[in-house]
Amino acid sequence: DVQKFILSVMEYWIQEFEIDGWRLDVADEIEPLCLSFIRRTIKNKYPHVLLLGECWSDAYRIIGNGNQLDITMNYLFRNACYDFFAKNGRAEEFANQINTMLMRYRKQINKSNFNLLDSHDTERFLTSCSYDENMLKLAWAFQMFFIGSPSVYYGDEVGMSGENDPLCRAGMKWEYKDCELHNYIKGLIEIRNSNELIKHGDFKQLYVSDKQGVYIFMRFNANDCIGFAFNTSSEDQVINDKSVYDYFGVSSLRIDKKSFQIINKIGGRI
């Protein structure tokens, strides 16, 4: 009876208001058989409806087998970005966190997962960065160019800050004319939306250096590739790496401090 009631509520909103999907709170605490029942029923009638689950840790149980939810609020992604960009973490540890996450989930899930930096349940990312807008911009860039579905928490795009709940849930700051952060993230979104490699390409890590605070990856398909180099350190860095040269024909790459560089292919192979 409880399951039927839950389904009746879900179907009401799908039928009456044509919503695109459901987010299930604390989905990892819902009985697996219940989630499977929900999926079978909803997907049989509304195959386009997205089933998103909240999970603060490894979400393999609820999304890994393809018989429960479609994707998760990817707190593994958020935790990795928090450590690396907000708290000046090690590049190699960041790479380990990202690679572990990618290994846990299937490719189609990784390409769809709900990648967030903060939410109504965390402090805002600008606060996490000790109000360093350069590091927020770097995290945004990684989020937009990485595989998956980037999610920007309301107000972050205009520089809202706040400690954990309830301070992260303040009312929207509506007056943001000529806001530099707003224009910046709009630019990142435009880059993402205009590039098929970023939207649909595969992912490959190319270069990681703790000493330099540098992390480089590429997005690619069978015919082309595009690279992204991130420098979280307080000094400019020069990269002379064989893999970067092999794929992009770039023998020496300079990345300004606390910034990123897009690497366009001028030679090399794919």
PDB file of N, CA and C in Angstrom, residues 158-227:
ATOM      1  N   VAL A 158      26.140  34.159  -8.916  1.00  0.00           N
ATOM      2  CA  VAL A 158      26.241  35.598  -8.632  1.00  0.00           C
ATOM      3  C   VAL A 158      27.016  35.852  -7.345  1.00  0.00           C
ATOM      4  N   GLY A 159      27.781  34.843  -6.899  1.00  0.00           N
ATOM      5  CA  GLY A 159      28.684  35.039  -5.770  1.00  0.00           C
ATOM      6  C   GLY A 159      28.069  34.919  -4.397  1.00  0.00           C
ATOM      7  N   MET A 160      26.941  34.217  -4.275  1.00  0.00           N
ATOM      8  CA  MET A 160      26.371  34.021  -2.949  1.00  0.00           C
ATOM      9  C   MET A 160      27.261  33.092  -2.137  1.00  0.00           C
ATOM     10  N   SER A 161      27.378  33.379  -0.856  1.00  0.00           N
ATOM     11  CA  SER A 161      28.170  32.555   0.050  1.00  0.00           C
ATOM     12  C   SER A 161      27.288  32.128   1.214  1.00  0.00           C
ATOM     13  N   GLY A 162      27.805  31.267   2.067  1.00  0.00           N
ATOM     14  CA  GLY A 162      27.015  30.833   3.216  1.00  0.00           C
ATOM     15  C   GLY A 162      27.536  29.532   3.790  1.00  0.00           C
ATOM     16  N   GLU A 163      27.587  29.470   5.121  1.00  0.00           N
ATOM     17  CA  GLU A 163      27.947  28.224   5.787  1.00  0.00           C
ATOM     18  C   GLU A 163      26.826  27.208   5.587  1.00  0.00           C
ATOM     19  N   ASN A 164      26.964  26.070   6.234  1.00  0.00           N
ATOM     20  CA  ASN A 164      26.004  24.989   6.052  1.00  0.00           C
ATOM     21  C   ASN A 164      24.602  25.403   6.508  1.00  0.00           C
ATOM     22  N   ASP A 165      23.637  24.545   6.178  1.00  0.00           N
ATOM     23  CA  ASP A 165      22.228  24.753   6.478  1.00  0.00           C
ATOM     24  C   ASP A 165      22.036  25.327   7.894  1.00  0.00           C
ATOM     25  N   PRO A 166      21.323  26.461   8.032  1.00  0.00           N
ATOM     26  CA  PRO A 166      20.431  27.088   7.055  1.00  0.00           C
ATOM     27  C   PRO A 166      21.070  28.230   6.252  1.00  0.00           C
ATOM     28  N   LEU A 167      22.344  28.562   6.513  1.00  0.00           N
ATOM     29  CA  LEU A 167      22.935  29.747   5.881  1.00  0.00           C
ATOM     30  C   LEU A 167      23.157  29.565   4.387  1.00  0.00           C
ATOM     31  N   CYS A 168      23.215  28.319   3.926  1.00  0.00           N
ATOM     32  CA  CYS A 168      23.379  28.059   2.487  1.00  0.00           C
ATOM     33  C   CYS A 168      22.050  28.160   1.735  1.00  0.00           C
ATOM     34  N   ARG A 169      20.958  28.409   2.457  1.00  0.00           N
ATOM     35  CA  ARG A 169      19.627  28.421   1.845  1.00  0.00           C
ATOM     36  C   ARG A 169      19.014  29.824   1.826  1.00  0.00           C
ATOM     37  N   ALA A 170      19.834  30.842   1.844  1.00  0.00           N
ATOM     38  CA  ALA A 170      19.325  32.216   1.848  1.00  0.00           C
ATOM     39  C   ALA A 170      18.556  32.512   0.566  1.00  0.00           C
ATOM     40  N   GLY A 171      17.751  33.576   0.612  1.00  0.00           N
ATOM     41  CA  GLY A 171      17.000  33.984  -0.570  1.00  0.00           C
ATOM     42  C   GLY A 171      17.920  34.397  -1.699  1.00  0.00           C
ATOM     43  N   MET A 172      17.447  34.222  -2.919  1.00  0.00           N
ATOM     44  CA  MET A 172      18.251  34.523  -4.104  1.00  0.00           C
ATOM     45  C   MET A 172      18.632  36.005  -4.148  1.00  0.00           C
ATOM     46  N   LYS A 173      19.853  36.259  -4.537  1.00  0.00           N
ATOM     47  CA  LYS A 173      20.336  37.625  -4.761  1.00  0.00           C
ATOM     48  C   LYS A 173      19.997  38.004  -6.202  1.00  0.00           C
ATOM     49  N   TRP A 174      18.964  38.808  -6.369  1.00  0.00           N
ATOM     50  CA  TRP A 174      18.454  39.087  -7.705  1.00  0.00           C
ATOM     51  C   TRP A 174      19.170  40.233  -8.402  1.00  0.00           C
ATOM     52  N   GLU A 175      19.795  41.116  -7.681  1.00  0.00           N
ATOM     53  CA  GLU A 175      20.476  42.252  -8.307  1.00  0.00           C
ATOM     54  C   GLU A 175      21.929  41.885  -8.584  1.00  0.00           C
ATOM     55  N   TYR A 176      22.181  41.493  -9.808  1.00  0.00           N
ATOM     56  CA  TYR A 176      23.541  41.059 -10.148  1.00  0.00           C
ATOM     57  C   TYR A 176      23.970  41.602 -11.503  1.00  0.00           C
ATOM     58  N   LYS A 177      23.483  42.761 -11.866  1.00  0.00           N
ATOM     59  CA  LYS A 177      23.854  43.370 -13.140  1.00  0.00           C
ATOM     60  C   LYS A 177      25.365  43.558 -13.211  1.00  0.00           C
ATOM     61  N   ASP A 178      25.950  43.151 -14.349  1.00  0.00           N
ATOM     62  CA  ASP A 178      27.389  43.273 -14.585  1.00  0.00           C
ATOM     63  C   ASP A 178      28.208  42.471 -13.566  1.00  0.00           C
ATOM     64  N   CYS A 179      27.633  41.388 -13.052  1.00  0.00           N
ATOM     65  CA  CYS A 179      28.358  40.522 -12.111  1.00  0.00           C
ATOM     66  C   CYS A 179      29.396  39.710 -12.884  1.00  0.00           C
ATOM     67  N   GLU A 180      30.646  39.832 -12.506  1.00  0.00           N
ATOM     68  CA  GLU A 180      31.735  39.180 -13.240  1.00  0.00           C
ATOM     69  C   GLU A 180      31.616  37.658 -13.169  1.00  0.00           C
ATOM     70  N   LEU A 181      31.244  37.119 -12.002  1.00  0.00           N
ATOM     71  CA  LEU A 181      31.087  35.677 -11.868  1.00  0.00           C
ATOM     72  C   LEU A 181      29.959  35.158 -12.754  1.00  0.00           C
ATOM     73  N   HIS A 182      28.882  35.909 -12.816  1.00  0.00           N
ATOM     74  CA  HIS A 182      27.748  35.513 -13.648  1.00  0.00           C
ATOM     75  C   HIS A 182      28.149  35.444 -15.121  1.00  0.00           C
ATOM     76  N   ASN A 183      28.864  36.452 -15.577  1.00  0.00           N
ATOM     77  CA  ASN A 183      29.324  36.460 -16.967  1.00  0.00           C
ATOM     78  C   ASN A 183      30.319  35.338 -17.223  1.00  0.00           C
ATOM     79  N   TYR A 184      31.136  35.038 -16.217  1.00  0.00           N
ATOM     80  CA  TYR A 184      32.157  33.999 -16.373  1.00  0.00           C
ATOM     81  C   TYR A 184      31.514  32.625 -16.573  1.00  0.00           C
ATOM     82  N   ILE A 185      30.562  32.285 -15.702  1.00  0.00           N
ATOM     83  CA  ILE A 185      29.976  30.951 -15.820  1.00  0.00           C
ATOM     84  C   ILE A 185      29.100  30.847 -17.063  1.00  0.00           C
ATOM     85  N   LYS A 186      28.489  31.945 -17.480  1.00  0.00           N
ATOM     86  CA  LYS A 186      27.750  31.927 -18.743  1.00  0.00           C
ATOM     87  C   LYS A 186      28.698  31.590 -19.893  1.00  0.00           C
ATOM     88  N   GLY A 187      29.906  32.134 -19.836  1.00  0.00           N
ATOM     89  CA  GLY A 187      30.891  31.826 -20.870  1.00  0.00           C
ATOM     90  C   GLY A 187      31.272  30.360 -20.887  1.00  0.00           C
ATOM     91  N   LEU A 188      31.458  29.774 -19.695  1.00  0.00           N
ATOM     92  CA  LEU A 188      31.780  28.347 -19.620  1.00  0.00           C
ATOM     93  C   LEU A 188      30.649  27.498 -20.195  1.00  0.00           C
ATOM     94  N   ILE A 189      29.429  27.870 -19.870  1.00  0.00           N
ATOM     95  CA  ILE A 189      28.277  27.112 -20.369  1.00  0.00           C
ATOM     96  C   ILE A 189      28.181  27.214 -21.888  1.00  0.00           C
ATOM     97  N   GLU A 190      28.459  28.384 -22.416  1.00  0.00           N
ATOM     98  CA  GLU A 190      28.439  28.551 -23.866  1.00  0.00           C
ATOM     99  C   GLU A 190      29.489  27.678 -24.537  1.00  0.00           C
ATOM    100  N   ILE A 191      30.682  27.589 -23.933  1.00  0.00           N
ATOM    101  CA  ILE A 191      31.732  26.714 -24.476  1.00  0.00           C
ATOM    102  C   ILE A 191      31.242  25.266 -24.474  1.00  0.00           C
ATOM    103  N   ARG A 192      30.670  24.842 -23.360  1.00  0.00           N
ATOM    104  CA  ARG A 192      30.183  23.467 -23.257  1.00  0.00           C
ATOM    105  C   ARG A 192      29.100  23.180 -24.290  1.00  0.00           C
ATOM    106  N   ASN A 193      28.132  24.071 -24.395  1.00  0.00           N
ATOM    107  CA  ASN A 193      26.995  23.825 -25.286  1.00  0.00           C
ATOM    108  C   ASN A 193      27.373  23.854 -26.766  1.00  0.00           C
ATOM    109  N   SER A 194      28.480  24.489 -27.087  1.00  0.00           N
ATOM    110  CA  SER A 194      28.871  24.619 -28.488  1.00  0.00           C
ATOM    111  C   SER A 194      29.872  23.556 -28.933  1.00  0.00           C
ATOM    112  N   ASN A 195      30.253  22.652 -28.019  1.00  0.00           N
ATOM    113  CA  ASN A 195      31.298  21.685 -28.339  1.00  0.00           C
ATOM    114  C   ASN A 195      30.792  20.259 -28.119  1.00  0.00           C
ATOM    115  N   GLU A 196      30.693  19.488 -29.190  1.00  0.00           N
ATOM    116  CA  GLU A 196      30.178  18.124 -29.094  1.00  0.00           C
ATOM    117  C   GLU A 196      31.106  17.211 -28.299  1.00  0.00           C
ATOM    118  N   LEU A 197      32.410  17.470 -28.342  1.00  0.00           N
ATOM    119  CA  LEU A 197      33.342  16.658 -27.578  1.00  0.00           C
ATOM    120  C   LEU A 197      33.098  16.810 -26.084  1.00  0.00           C
ATOM    121  N   ILE A 198      32.835  18.038 -25.661  1.00  0.00           N
ATOM    122  CA  ILE A 198      32.599  18.275 -24.240  1.00  0.00           C
ATOM    123  C   ILE A 198      31.263  17.669 -23.814  1.00  0.00           C
ATOM    124  N   LYS A 199      30.277  17.759 -24.664  1.00  0.00           N
ATOM    125  CA  LYS A 199      28.956  17.237 -24.313  1.00  0.00           C
ATOM    126  C   LYS A 199      28.896  15.714 -24.352  1.00  0.00           C
ATOM    127  N   HIS A 200      29.586  15.102 -25.324  1.00  0.00           N
ATOM    128  CA  HIS A 200      29.379  13.674 -25.541  1.00  0.00           C
ATOM    129  C   HIS A 200      30.659  12.843 -25.598  1.00  0.00           C
ATOM    130  N   GLY A 201      31.818  13.472 -25.595  1.00  0.00           N
ATOM    131  CA  GLY A 201      33.059  12.727 -25.751  1.00  0.00           C
ATOM    132  C   GLY A 201      33.444  11.901 -24.534  1.00  0.00           C
ATOM    133  N   ASP A 202      34.383  10.990 -24.738  1.00  0.00           N
ATOM    134  CA  ASP A 202      34.926  10.193 -23.644  1.00  0.00           C
ATOM    135  C   ASP A 202      35.953  11.007 -22.861  1.00  0.00           C
ATOM    136  N   PHE A 203      36.421  10.429 -21.759  1.00  0.00           N
ATOM    137  CA  PHE A 203      37.331  11.112 -20.845  1.00  0.00           C
ATOM    138  C   PHE A 203      38.639  10.329 -20.726  1.00  0.00           C
ATOM    139  N   LYS A 204      39.761  11.067 -20.690  1.00  0.00           N
ATOM    140  CA  LYS A 204      41.060  10.441 -20.449  1.00  0.00           C
ATOM    141  C   LYS A 204      41.954  11.395 -19.662  1.00  0.00           C
ATOM    142  N   GLN A 205      42.504  10.893 -18.569  1.00  0.00           N
ATOM    143  CA  GLN A 205      43.470  11.666 -17.789  1.00  0.00           C
ATOM    144  C   GLN A 205      44.823  11.632 -18.484  1.00  0.00           C
ATOM    145  N   LEU A 206      45.482  12.798 -18.567  1.00  0.00           N
ATOM    146  CA  LEU A 206      46.753  12.874 -19.278  1.00  0.00           C
ATOM    147  C   LEU A 206      47.953  13.156 -18.381  1.00  0.00           C
ATOM    148  N   TYR A 207      47.801  14.045 -17.413  1.00  0.00           N
ATOM    149  CA  TYR A 207      48.972  14.492 -16.652  1.00  0.00           C
ATOM    150  C   TYR A 207      48.534  14.941 -15.264  1.00  0.00           C
ATOM    151  N   VAL A 208      49.291  14.503 -14.245  1.00  0.00           N
ATOM    152  CA  VAL A 208      49.000  14.884 -12.858  1.00  0.00           C
ATOM    153  C   VAL A 208      50.318  15.178 -12.155  1.00  0.00           C
ATOM    154  N   SER A 209      50.381  16.284 -11.418  1.00  0.00           N
ATOM    155  CA  SER A 209      51.602  16.636 -10.691  1.00  0.00           C
ATOM    156  C   SER A 209      51.253  17.289  -9.360  1.00  0.00           C
ATOM    157  N   ASP A 210      51.615  16.607  -8.276  1.00  0.00           N
ATOM    158  CA  ASP A 210      51.466  17.216  -6.955  1.00  0.00           C
ATOM    159  C   ASP A 210      52.344  18.444  -6.812  1.00  0.00           C
ATOM    160  N   LYS A 211      53.572  18.337  -7.284  1.00  0.00           N
ATOM    161  CA  LYS A 211      54.544  19.426  -7.127  1.00  0.00           C
ATOM    162  C   LYS A 211      54.058  20.709  -7.796  1.00  0.00           C
ATOM    163  N   GLN A 212      53.448  20.581  -8.965  1.00  0.00           N
ATOM    164  CA  GLN A 212      52.994  21.749  -9.708  1.00  0.00           C
ATOM    165  C   GLN A 212      51.539  22.128  -9.420  1.00  0.00           C
ATOM    166  N   GLY A 213      50.808  21.217  -8.772  1.00  0.00           N
ATOM    167  CA  GLY A 213      49.386  21.466  -8.554  1.00  0.00           C
ATOM    168  C   GLY A 213      48.605  21.451  -9.850  1.00  0.00           C
ATOM    169  N   VAL A 214      49.004  20.582 -10.771  1.00  0.00           N
ATOM    170  CA  VAL A 214      48.444  20.573 -12.126  1.00  0.00           C
ATOM    171  C   VAL A 214      47.712  19.262 -12.393  1.00  0.00           C
ATOM    172  N   TYR A 215      46.578  19.377 -13.061  1.00  0.00           N
ATOM    173  CA  TYR A 215      45.793  18.228 -13.491  1.00  0.00           C
ATOM    174  C   TYR A 215      45.330  18.487 -14.920  1.00  0.00           C
ATOM    175  N   ILE A 216      45.622  17.546 -15.829  1.00  0.00           N
ATOM    176  CA  ILE A 216      45.270  17.708 -17.246  1.00  0.00           C
ATOM    177  C   ILE A 216      44.483  16.483 -17.709  1.00  0.00           C
ATOM    178  N   PHE A 217      43.388  16.736 -18.418  1.00  0.00           N
ATOM    179  CA  PHE A 217      42.622  15.641 -19.005  1.00  0.00           C
ATOM    180  C   PHE A 217      42.149  16.063 -20.390  1.00  0.00           C
ATOM    181  N   MET A 218      41.604  15.106 -21.115  1.00  0.00           N
ATOM    182  CA  MET A 218      41.051  15.430 -22.432  1.00  0.00           C
ATOM    183  C   MET A 218      39.692  14.766 -22.603  1.00  0.00           C
ATOM    184  N   ARG A 219      38.883  15.350 -23.492  1.00  0.00           N
ATOM    185  CA  ARG A 219      37.638  14.755 -23.961  1.00  0.00           C
ATOM    186  C   ARG A 219      37.860  14.398 -25.428  1.00  0.00           C
ATOM    187  N   PHE A 220      37.366  13.248 -25.854  1.00  0.00           N
ATOM    188  CA  PHE A 220      37.711  12.796 -27.198  1.00  0.00           C
ATOM    189  C   PHE A 220      36.652  11.870 -27.763  1.00  0.00           C
ATOM    190  N   ASN A 221      36.691  11.731 -29.086  1.00  0.00           N
ATOM    191  CA  ASN A 221      35.945  10.686 -29.778  1.00  0.00           C
ATOM    192  C   ASN A 221      36.893  10.034 -30.776  1.00  0.00           C
ATOM    193  N   ALA A 222      36.360   9.291 -31.735  1.00  0.00           N
ATOM    194  CA  ALA A 222      37.221   8.564 -32.660  1.00  0.00           C
ATOM    195  C   ALA A 222      37.994   9.477 -33.595  1.00  0.00           C
ATOM    196  N   ASN A 223      37.568  10.730 -33.730  1.00  0.00           N
ATOM    197  CA  ASN A 223      38.164  11.608 -34.736  1.00  0.00           C
ATOM    198  C   ASN A 223      38.866  12.839 -34.197  1.00  0.00           C
ATOM    199  N   ASP A 224      38.603  13.209 -32.961  1.00  0.00           N
ATOM    200  CA  ASP A 224      39.126  14.490 -32.490  1.00  0.00           C
ATOM    201  C   ASP A 224      39.265  14.483 -30.976  1.00  0.00           C
ATOM    202  N   CYS A 225      39.915  15.511 -30.451  1.00  0.00           N
ATOM    203  CA  CYS A 225      40.076  15.622 -29.007  1.00  0.00           C
ATOM    204  C   CYS A 225      40.266  17.090 -28.615  1.00  0.00           C
ATOM    205  N   ILE A 226      40.006  17.382 -27.351  1.00  0.00           N
ATOM    206  CA  ILE A 226      40.240  18.706 -26.783  1.00  0.00           C
ATOM    207  C   ILE A 226      40.737  18.507 -25.356  1.00  0.00           C
ATOM    208  N   GLY A 227      41.712  19.301 -24.947  1.00  0.00           N
ATOM    209  CA  GLY A 227      42.320  19.117 -23.636  1.00  0.00           C
ATOM    210  C   GLY A 227      42.026  20.275 -22.694  1.00  0.00           C
TER     211      GLY A 227
END
